PDB file of C-alpha atoms in Angstrom:
ATOM      1  CA  UNK A 508       0.000   0.000   0.000  1.00 48.00           C
ATOM      2  CA  UNK A 509       1.451   3.426  -0.994  1.00 50.00           C
ATOM      3  CA  UNK A 510       2.212   5.944   1.741  1.00 53.00           C
ATOM      4  CA  UNK A 511       1.404   9.644   1.663  1.00 49.00           C
ATOM      5  CA  UNK A 512       4.306  11.708   2.902  1.00 53.00           C
ATOM      6  CA  UNK A 513       4.652  15.409   3.479  1.00 53.00           C
ATOM      7  CA  UNK A 514       2.923  18.062   5.518  1.00 55.00           C
ATOM      8  CA  UNK A 515      -0.800  17.155   5.555  1.00 50.00           C
ATOM      9  CA  UNK A 516      -1.693  20.372   7.392  1.00 58.00           C
ATOM     10  CA  UNK A 517      -0.162  22.344   4.539  1.00 57.00           C
ATOM     11  CA  UNK A 518      -2.250  20.356   2.025  1.00 50.00           C
ATOM     12  CA  UNK A 519      -5.421  20.993   4.035  1.00 63.00           C
ATOM     13  CA  UNK A 520      -4.543  24.674   4.225  1.00 68.00           C
ATOM     14  CA  UNK A 521      -4.052  24.772   0.458  1.00 77.00           C
ATOM     15  CA  UNK A 522      -7.518  23.267  -0.016  1.00 80.00           C
ATOM     16  CA  UNK A 523      -9.010  25.991   2.211  1.00 86.00           C
ATOM     17  CA  UNK A 524      -7.135  28.694   0.315  1.00 89.00           C
ATOM     18  CA  UNK A 525      -8.433  27.408  -3.033  1.00 91.00           C
ATOM     19  CA  UNK A 526     -12.011  27.435  -1.711  1.00 92.00           C
ATOM     20  CA  UNK A 527     -11.575  30.923  -0.271  1.00 92.00           C
ATOM     21  CA  UNK A 528     -10.033  32.201  -3.517  1.00 95.00           C
ATOM     22  CA  UNK A 529     -12.820  30.652  -5.614  1.00 96.00           C
ATOM     23  CA  UNK A 530     -15.512  32.360  -3.490  1.00 96.00           C
ATOM     24  CA  UNK A 531     -13.747  35.735  -3.762  1.00 96.00           C
ATOM     25  CA  UNK A 532     -13.194  35.354  -7.512  1.00 97.00           C
ATOM     26  CA  UNK A 533     -16.818  34.370  -8.135  1.00 97.00           C
ATOM     27  CA  UNK A 534     -18.084  37.355  -6.129  1.00 97.00           C
ATOM     28  CA  UNK A 535     -15.681  39.790  -7.817  1.00 98.00           C
ATOM     29  CA  UNK A 536     -16.714  38.473 -11.234  1.00 98.00           C
ATOM     30  CA  UNK A 537     -20.412  38.809 -10.322  1.00 98.00           C
ATOM     31  CA  UNK A 538     -19.829  42.453  -9.310  1.00 98.00           C
ATOM     32  CA  UNK A 539     -18.168  43.143 -12.664  1.00 98.00           C
ATOM     33  CA  UNK A 540     -21.043  41.399 -14.455  1.00 98.00           C
ATOM     34  CA  UNK A 541     -23.538  43.480 -12.475  1.00 98.00           C
ATOM     35  CA  UNK A 542     -21.865  46.673 -13.701  1.00 98.00           C
ATOM     36  CA  UNK A 543     -21.755  45.335 -17.275  1.00 98.00           C
ATOM     37  CA  UNK A 544     -25.489  44.624 -17.068  1.00 98.00           C
ATOM     38  CA  UNK A 545     -26.240  48.123 -15.751  1.00 97.00           C
ATOM     39  CA  UNK A 546     -24.176  49.622 -18.594  1.00 97.00           C
ATOM     40  CA  UNK A 547     -26.025  47.444 -21.137  1.00 97.00           C
ATOM     41  CA  UNK A 548     -29.418  48.580 -19.821  1.00 96.00           C
ATOM     42  CA  UNK A 549     -28.370  52.241 -20.080  1.00 95.00           C
ATOM     43  CA  UNK A 550     -27.048  51.758 -23.623  1.00 95.00           C
ATOM     44  CA  UNK A 551     -29.966  49.621 -24.873  1.00 94.00           C
ATOM     45  CA  UNK A 552     -33.057  51.234 -23.359  1.00 92.00           C
ATOM     46  CA  UNK A 553     -34.371  54.701 -22.718  1.00 88.00           C
ATOM     47  CA  UNK A 554     -34.280  54.564 -18.926  1.00 88.00           C
ATOM     48  CA  UNK A 555     -36.780  56.596 -16.949  1.00 85.00           C
ATOM     49  CA  UNK A 556     -35.561  56.735 -13.386  1.00 89.00           C
ATOM     50  CA  UNK A 557     -32.975  54.596 -11.579  1.00 94.00           C
ATOM     51  CA  UNK A 558     -35.118  51.412 -11.396  1.00 94.00           C
ATOM     52  CA  UNK A 559     -32.241  49.218 -12.674  1.00 96.00           C
ATOM     53  CA  UNK A 560     -29.672  50.330 -10.072  1.00 97.00           C
ATOM     54  CA  UNK A 561     -28.851  47.901  -7.221  1.00 95.00           C
ATOM     55  CA  UNK A 562     -30.568  49.785  -4.385  1.00 92.00           C
ATOM     56  CA  UNK A 563     -33.981  49.702  -6.095  1.00 95.00           C
ATOM     57  CA  UNK A 564     -36.662  47.018  -6.034  1.00 96.00           C
ATOM     58  CA  UNK A 565     -36.088  46.039  -9.683  1.00 96.00           C
ATOM     59  CA  UNK A 566     -32.363  46.772  -9.663  1.00 96.00           C
ATOM     60  CA  UNK A 567     -29.636  44.453 -10.943  1.00 98.00           C
ATOM     61  CA  UNK A 568     -28.225  42.760  -7.843  1.00 97.00           C
ATOM     62  CA  UNK A 569     -25.777  40.013  -6.982  1.00 97.00           C
ATOM     63  CA  UNK A 570     -25.756  37.106  -4.581  1.00 97.00           C
ATOM     64  CA  UNK A 571     -22.149  36.634  -3.436  1.00 97.00           C
ATOM     65  CA  UNK A 572     -20.436  33.254  -3.257  1.00 97.00           C
ATOM     66  CA  UNK A 573     -19.306  31.838   0.084  1.00 96.00           C
ATOM     67  CA  UNK A 574     -16.866  29.115   1.069  1.00 93.00           C
ATOM     68  CA  UNK A 575     -19.881  26.908   1.807  1.00 95.00           C
ATOM     69  CA  UNK A 576     -21.657  27.755  -1.468  1.00 96.00           C
ATOM     70  CA  UNK A 577     -19.324  28.354  -4.411  1.00 96.00           C
ATOM     71  CA  UNK A 578     -21.962  30.019  -6.548  1.00 97.00           C
ATOM     72  CA  UNK A 579     -22.500  33.719  -7.258  1.00 97.00           C
ATOM     73  CA  UNK A 580     -25.481  35.115  -9.160  1.00 97.00           C
ATOM     74  CA  UNK A 581     -26.496  38.260 -11.043  1.00 97.00           C
ATOM     75  CA  UNK A 582     -30.250  38.797 -10.988  1.00 96.00           C
ATOM     76  CA  UNK A 583     -33.114  41.277 -11.205  1.00 96.00           C
ATOM     77  CA  UNK A 584     -36.814  41.251 -10.371  1.00 96.00           C
ATOM     78  CA  UNK A 585     -37.562  43.280 -13.523  1.00 95.00           C
ATOM     79  CA  UNK A 586     -39.554  40.478 -15.159  1.00 92.00           C
ATOM     80  CA  UNK A 587     -40.281  42.640 -18.226  1.00 91.00           C
ATOM     81  CA  UNK A 588     -36.631  42.143 -19.212  1.00 94.00           C
ATOM     82  CA  UNK A 589     -37.259  38.399 -19.807  1.00 93.00           C
ATOM     83  CA  UNK A 590     -38.713  38.972 -23.285  1.00 92.00           C
ATOM     84  CA  UNK A 591     -35.739  41.153 -24.189  1.00 93.00           C
ATOM     85  CA  UNK A 592     -33.370  38.336 -23.201  1.00 94.00           C
ATOM     86  CA  UNK A 593     -34.999  35.801 -25.518  1.00 92.00           C
ATOM     87  CA  UNK A 594     -37.245  37.811 -27.894  1.00 92.00           C
ATOM     88  CA  UNK A 595     -40.928  37.078 -28.304  1.00 91.00           C
ATOM     89  CA  UNK A 596     -44.370  38.603 -28.482  1.00 91.00           C
ATOM     90  CA  UNK A 597     -45.682  40.853 -25.732  1.00 91.00           C
ATOM     91  CA  UNK A 598     -49.391  40.445 -25.150  1.00 88.00           C
ATOM     92  CA  UNK A 599     -51.555  42.750 -23.040  1.00 86.00           C
ATOM     93  CA  UNK A 600     -53.153  41.895 -19.706  1.00 85.00           C
ATOM     94  CA  UNK A 601     -56.355  43.335 -21.145  1.00 83.00           C
ATOM     95  CA  UNK A 602     -57.363  43.559 -24.800  1.00 85.00           C
ATOM     96  CA  UNK A 603     -54.684  45.942 -26.127  1.00 89.00           C
ATOM     97  CA  UNK A 604     -51.281  47.458 -25.391  1.00 90.00           C
ATOM     98  CA  UNK A 605     -51.450  51.253 -25.163  1.00 90.00           C
ATOM     99  CA  UNK A 606     -48.531  52.882 -26.986  1.00 89.00           C
ATOM    100  CA  UNK A 607     -48.158  56.578 -26.062  1.00 89.00           C
ATOM    101  CA  UNK A 608     -47.966  59.261 -28.746  1.00 89.00           C
ATOM    102  CA  UNK A 609     -45.954  62.486 -28.520  1.00 87.00           C
ATOM    103  CA  UNK A 610     -49.028  64.159 -27.043  1.00 86.00           C
ATOM    104  CA  UNK A 611     -48.434  62.057 -23.916  1.00 86.00           C
ATOM    105  CA  UNK A 612     -44.643  61.797 -23.875  1.00 81.00           C
ATOM    106  CA  UNK A 613     -42.913  64.748 -25.537  1.00 77.00           C
ATOM    107  CA  UNK A 614     -39.431  63.266 -25.125  1.00 78.00           C
ATOM    108  CA  UNK A 615     -38.410  59.578 -24.914  1.00 75.00           C
ATOM    109  CA  UNK A 616     -37.098  59.992 -21.353  1.00 75.00           C
ATOM    110  CA  UNK A 617     -40.234  61.665 -20.040  1.00 79.00           C
ATOM    111  CA  UNK A 618     -42.193  59.665 -17.478  1.00 80.00           C
ATOM    112  CA  UNK A 619     -45.937  59.408 -18.070  1.00 84.00           C
ATOM    113  CA  UNK A 620     -47.706  61.092 -15.174  1.00 84.00           C
ATOM    114  CA  UNK A 621     -50.516  59.196 -13.454  1.00 86.00           C
ATOM    115  CA  UNK A 622     -53.356  61.406 -14.821  1.00 86.00           C
ATOM    116  CA  UNK A 623     -52.033  60.842 -18.375  1.00 87.00           C
ATOM    117  CA  UNK A 624     -52.164  57.037 -18.185  1.00 86.00           C
ATOM    118  CA  UNK A 625     -54.857  55.424 -20.339  1.00 87.00           C
ATOM    119  CA  UNK A 626     -57.189  54.334 -17.535  1.00 87.00           C
ATOM    120  CA  UNK A 627     -57.029  57.786 -15.898  1.00 87.00           C
ATOM    121  CA  UNK A 628     -57.703  59.924 -18.982  1.00 89.00           C
ATOM    122  CA  UNK A 629     -60.907  61.965 -18.969  1.00 88.00           C
ATOM    123  CA  UNK A 630     -63.087  62.919 -21.963  1.00 86.00           C
ATOM    124  CA  UNK A 631     -61.758  60.244 -24.319  1.00 88.00           C
ATOM    125  CA  UNK A 632     -63.065  58.173 -27.190  1.00 90.00           C
ATOM    126  CA  UNK A 633     -61.601  55.473 -29.442  1.00 91.00           C
ATOM    127  CA  UNK A 634     -61.401  55.781 -33.243  1.00 90.00           C
ATOM    128  CA  UNK A 635     -60.810  52.788 -35.491  1.00 90.00           C
ATOM    129  CA  UNK A 636     -58.940  53.614 -38.712  1.00 88.00           C
ATOM    130  CA  UNK A 637     -59.513  51.951 -42.102  1.00 89.00           C
ATOM    131  CA  UNK A 638     -56.456  49.764 -41.450  1.00 86.00           C
ATOM    132  CA  UNK A 639     -58.017  48.553 -38.208  1.00 85.00           C
ATOM    133  CA  UNK A 640     -55.768  50.525 -35.857  1.00 87.00           C
ATOM    134  CA  UNK A 641     -57.479  51.824 -32.747  1.00 91.00           C
ATOM    135  CA  UNK A 642     -56.475  55.221 -31.344  1.00 90.00           C
ATOM    136  CA  UNK A 643     -57.500  56.825 -28.051  1.00 91.00           C
ATOM    137  CA  UNK A 644     -58.334  60.508 -28.541  1.00 91.00           C
ATOM    138  CA  UNK A 645     -58.876  63.064 -25.814  1.00 89.00           C
ATOM    139  CA  UNK A 646     -60.925  66.242 -26.069  1.00 85.00           C
ATOM    140  CA  UNK A 647     -58.530  68.920 -24.887  1.00 76.00           C
ATOM    141  CA  UNK A 648     -60.607  72.114 -25.059  1.00 69.00           C
ATOM    142  CA  UNK A 649     -63.333  73.293 -22.726  1.00 69.00           C
ATOM    143  CA  UNK A 650     -66.982  72.576 -23.245  1.00 62.00           C
ATOM    144  CA  UNK A 651     -68.750  69.545 -24.664  1.00 60.00           C
ATOM    145  CA  UNK A 652     -68.382  70.632 -28.298  1.00 59.00           C
ATOM    146  CA  UNK A 653     -64.671  71.207 -28.305  1.00 59.00           C
ATOM    147  CA  UNK A 654     -62.962  70.565 -31.635  1.00 68.00           C
ATOM    148  CA  UNK A 655     -59.513  70.390 -29.986  1.00 80.00           C
ATOM    149  CA  UNK A 656     -58.744  66.659 -29.927  1.00 86.00           C
ATOM    150  CA  UNK A 657     -55.412  64.949 -29.383  1.00 89.00           C
ATOM    151  CA  UNK A 658     -54.364  61.413 -30.247  1.00 90.00           C
ATOM    152  CA  UNK A 659     -53.042  60.031 -26.948  1.00 91.00           C
ATOM    153  CA  UNK A 660     -52.451  56.296 -27.400  1.00 92.00           C
ATOM    154  CA  UNK A 661     -52.332  53.773 -30.217  1.00 91.00           C
ATOM    155  CA  UNK A 662     -53.879  50.465 -29.194  1.00 93.00           C
ATOM    156  CA  UNK A 663     -52.113  47.318 -30.411  1.00 91.00           C
ATOM    157  CA  UNK A 664     -53.188  43.710 -29.785  1.00 90.00           C
ATOM    158  CA  UNK A 665     -49.525  42.630 -29.407  1.00 90.00           C
ATOM    159  CA  UNK A 666     -45.972  43.842 -29.896  1.00 89.00           C
ATOM    160  CA  UNK A 667     -42.950  41.957 -31.181  1.00 91.00           C
ATOM    161  CA  UNK A 668     -39.947  42.279 -28.855  1.00 91.00           C
ATOM    162  CA  UNK A 669     -36.547  41.662 -30.409  1.00 92.00           C
ATOM    163  CA  UNK A 670     -33.690  40.060 -28.498  1.00 94.00           C
ATOM    164  CA  UNK A 671     -31.570  42.637 -26.665  1.00 94.00           C
ATOM    165  CA  UNK A 672     -29.833  40.817 -23.824  1.00 95.00           C
ATOM    166  CA  UNK A 673     -28.875  43.158 -21.005  1.00 95.00           C
ATOM    167  CA  UNK A 674     -28.365  40.644 -18.185  1.00 96.00           C
ATOM    168  CA  UNK A 675     -27.447  37.158 -19.431  1.00 96.00           C
ATOM    169  CA  UNK A 676     -25.296  38.195 -22.400  1.00 96.00           C
ATOM    170  CA  UNK A 677     -23.133  40.723 -20.538  1.00 97.00           C
ATOM    171  CA  UNK A 678     -22.774  38.337 -17.573  1.00 97.00           C
ATOM    172  CA  UNK A 679     -21.562  35.459 -19.740  1.00 97.00           C
ATOM    173  CA  UNK A 680     -19.023  37.716 -21.468  1.00 97.00           C
ATOM    174  CA  UNK A 681     -17.641  38.971 -18.158  1.00 98.00           C
ATOM    175  CA  UNK A 682     -17.370  35.456 -16.717  1.00 97.00           C
ATOM    176  CA  UNK A 683     -15.532  34.187 -19.799  1.00 97.00           C
ATOM    177  CA  UNK A 684     -13.172  37.158 -19.858  1.00 97.00           C
ATOM    178  CA  UNK A 685     -12.548  37.880 -16.174  1.00 97.00           C
ATOM    179  CA  UNK A 686     -13.058  34.833 -13.908  1.00 97.00           C
ATOM    180  CA  UNK A 687      -9.605  33.341 -14.573  1.00 96.00           C
ATOM    181  CA  UNK A 688      -7.859  36.631 -13.796  1.00 97.00           C
ATOM    182  CA  UNK A 689      -9.980  37.202 -10.702  1.00 97.00           C
ATOM    183  CA  UNK A 690      -9.229  33.692  -9.423  1.00 96.00           C
ATOM    184  CA  UNK A 691      -5.502  34.068 -10.031  1.00 95.00           C
ATOM    185  CA  UNK A 692      -5.458  37.347  -8.092  1.00 95.00           C
ATOM    186  CA  UNK A 693      -7.607  35.997  -5.224  1.00 94.00           C
ATOM    187  CA  UNK A 694      -5.514  32.810  -4.964  1.00 92.00           C
ATOM    188  CA  UNK A 695      -2.281  34.814  -4.843  1.00 91.00           C
ATOM    189  CA  UNK A 696      -3.708  36.990  -2.058  1.00 90.00           C
ATOM    190  CA  UNK A 697      -4.980  33.903  -0.194  1.00 87.00           C
ATOM    191  CA  UNK A 698      -1.536  32.259  -0.303  1.00 84.00           C
ATOM    192  CA  UNK A 699       0.176  35.455   0.811  1.00 84.00           C
ATOM    193  CA  UNK A 700      -2.074  35.755   3.881  1.00 80.00           C
ATOM    194  CA  UNK A 701      -2.270  32.016   4.711  1.00 71.00           C
ATOM    195  CA  UNK A 702      -1.196  31.061   8.218  1.00 61.00           C
TER     196      UNK A 702
END
């Protein structure tokens, strides 16, 4: 039977250092992926407010790795991003999606105020065009016979969403590019501080 010789405590310590370094490297890589995802969201979408930042309910967050669980994650509760990750067809909760016109949102970054949302609009009616498109109009002037009408929303039965990955794609790229370097650095630091 072969014998194992050498310092077993040193081998056990090395095993602990590898585990420690792996947890640090995974967490560091997840933080870099989180930032890459935030950058991708800012470059891909017209963002209205800081909803995607880590401190917010829908923000891009990480779950760090530990020595007991060598797994780090980048995630968000913004479930509307799912269709952008894979592409697909967005269907309404009701009968139609309401797409705002420039009468509602003058600039792409402008947030739609609560009174201007479709269900809160007053003095409205729907017109169906020859092509079958439905448009919500609002009477803007005073009095019942006002001729001042504004197209507020175009009603669509569905919308095609193209693939624009802002979480999975950037995360995979960061992991492929940076994990090895992060592990090498963390392992070097772990060995230097090992007792």
